[in-house]
């Protein structure tokens, strides 16, 4: 048998573009290689996304390196479940994060935005820091966590570091895991406090839903699992900060969109937000493992085989997207995402109710819509800075964290 090439160094060097570059070289949507000494089959494109998300033969169990898993989803969370257990838990996420909860999210975010910027005055601030704090407060309030139980600067720091260091090994990763443990202990105390003393928040909030939830086997969630799931709402909402930074970079690069969005129809801002999610790099790929053998594109997938779906490459696939390397929000005019479940995949693909597609897409779009509108209407200057976005760092961000100066006559 031929020895497999080891692509670890190339993957670290090329980052987000590695899978699609190799696919292009080999003229295929599938190749098997070694990454970090492990045999992995990489796939990309809309048909690969269909196979990965809705084929029924790929599981998340044992797919994510444990260092990353502890920082992102963690043991016992919805992402580690399959079948009926997954569907029942996922229904909870869909009810507390779904379309009916978006007006409340927009209202809370507007309030927190005004409160934060009133303090910023005319000084130069890092949008990354301001936005992460706004979103931590917003997320807690939206989730039903009483403000008296939230030390916002500490929690912001903990939630940010989980995402920033999801790909880190060594001391940076260890420090992030220590912060993760502290955040879990805090979330567990929030659950236990409400169980012991009440009152139970509204059922439409994440905390209220988690406290009432019954799993498929009829059991309530343990305090530990409920805490993990509460963090699964707070952490990713704060992570939307990255998309907000990318949106500000896009507004700076294409100032004509600034005016268009400030006064234009709401479909322009939605198209802009969708293009930010498609164009900019967030999670490069998702890992899975084969649960039962199958054949696809001439390849025999064996039970236990590691498979990685290229999200970034699929979002930049020229067979799906015309001029994929151009930032063109107008491509989303009249675009209905229900009709394209495998094309726009920054947050996963397929049926959100039955598969592992992200239940936070509505919330991500709400945050982007609300902030992009405000960023284009308010009077922000961008001082000289390095806005480049390195593709060999995962997850990446604009190098400067986006410095902004808000002028006195800003709204
Ligand atoms: C799942 C990305 C925002 C909660 C996922 C998945 C991706 C993703 C790629 C699929 C993982 C897989 O297939 O194994 C993102 C990105 C976001 C974001 C890039 C932008 C910041 C959110 C938000 C929330 C959220 C705002 C909640 C408020 C979740 C949960 C899952 C998930 C709970 C697991 C779903 C399941 O296993 O069924 N996300 N997400 N995400 N996301 Fe997000």
Short mmCIF file of N, CA and C in Angstrom, two decimals, residues 25 112 133 209-210 233 261 296 341 363 368 408:
data_model
loop_
_atom_site.label_atom_id
_atom_site.label_comp_id
_atom_site.label_asym_id
_atom_site.label_seq_id
_atom_site.Cartn_x
_atom_site.Cartn_y
_atom_site.Cartn_z
N UNK A 25 -5.51 21.18 -7.32
CA UNK A 25 -4.34 20.53 -7.92
C UNK A 25 -4.67 19.12 -8.40
N UNK A 112 -27.61 47.90 24.66
CA UNK A 112 -26.22 47.73 25.10
C UNK A 112 -25.25 48.53 24.21
N UNK A 133 -17.62 43.09 24.65
CA UNK A 133 -18.30 43.44 25.90
C UNK A 133 -19.80 43.65 25.66
N UNK A 209 -35.36 27.83 29.30
CA UNK A 209 -35.55 26.60 28.53
C UNK A 209 -34.72 25.45 29.09
N UNK A 210 -33.46 25.74 29.43
CA UNK A 210 -32.58 24.68 29.95
C UNK A 210 -33.08 24.15 31.29
N UNK A 233 -24.58 28.91 24.25
CA UNK A 233 -25.34 30.04 23.73
C UNK A 233 -24.52 31.32 23.90
N UNK A 261 -26.21 51.18 2.82
CA UNK A 261 -26.77 50.48 3.97
C UNK A 261 -27.38 51.46 4.96
N UNK A 296 -18.78 7.01 -1.68
CA UNK A 296 -19.15 8.32 -2.25
C UNK A 296 -18.03 8.78 -3.16
N UNK A 341 -29.49 24.76 0.90
CA UNK A 341 -28.98 24.33 2.21
C UNK A 341 -27.52 23.88 2.22
N UNK A 363 -29.51 34.38 14.94
CA UNK A 363 -28.92 35.34 15.89
C UNK A 363 -27.70 36.03 15.27
N UNK A 368 -25.41 40.93 13.08
CA UNK A 368 -24.74 41.59 11.96
C UNK A 368 -25.59 42.71 11.38
N UNK A 408 -17.47 63.34 17.41
CA UNK A 408 -18.45 63.95 18.32
C UNK A 408 -19.88 63.92 17.79
#
